[in-house]
């Protein structure tokens, strides 16, 4: 049996037996882990409010060889999201990000870039709940990028000419981007504004990205949301479980 300590973001919990919970979290050092928190539903328990979804904690756990579920030993709250728990839109957005992390990241594989990106997005929404939609778009684009599903945004996949902001860009059925000449205007056309919004995620933090995107017209917001939805559905080979905004 080994003992581990890591920072972790609680994504989801399920009741188990009479007084326990199964807790799913994204940890910095071990990636996605599932563990049992014994007796955490008893009135007096050592976990307190630390297992509430989307709380950032310091986690100590035991792991036995060949067992999928680890055993939670100690937790310490680093950041609570309790003040947002009555904001239904934010909670739906958090759940959506949590679902995508579960869908895309394989269990027990540490991915520091993914962890830091996800945490930055949860923190950005906590800081400015009104920017939720833009932070979700940022999260989706980065998740696709880190998991290898985002097309090259800089150049045509066929002729390798750099996209210079003139002319249309097309998303092909193979999820690659082509210039108008190479695509022969087939596939999904992507507007200049949306292409710029995709590129903008590469350069800044989610807080800054959302701030700078506030003036982007609603039509472009919808277009970007539909585009990321299409790429995610294709990557997952099904629809995402829930989608909070702008798609329908
Ligand atoms: Zn081309």
XYZ file of C-alpha atoms in Angstrom, residues 9-10 49 52-56 77 79-86 90-91 94 118-127:
30
model
C -10.068 19.287 -8.263
C -13.240 17.409 -7.259
C -17.154 20.283 2.969
C -18.217 19.233 -2.637
C -17.926 19.190 -6.437
C -15.425 21.652 -7.957
C -13.600 22.279 -4.674
C -9.828 22.457 -4.984
C -9.665 22.812 1.183
C -10.418 26.865 -2.808
C -14.102 26.379 -2.141
C -16.748 27.251 -4.765
C -19.475 27.319 -2.160
C -20.372 30.953 -2.912
C -21.326 29.903 -6.472
C -23.400 26.849 -5.575
C -26.706 28.693 -6.055
C -22.197 28.371 -13.377
C -22.892 24.939 -11.860
C -18.687 23.474 -14.193
C -8.694 23.222 -16.323
C -7.961 24.864 -12.993
C -7.391 28.245 -14.666
C -10.822 27.916 -16.338
C -12.639 26.980 -13.112
C -10.916 29.908 -11.401
C -11.747 32.291 -14.258
C -15.457 31.482 -14.002
C -15.315 31.817 -10.207
C -13.730 35.230 -10.620
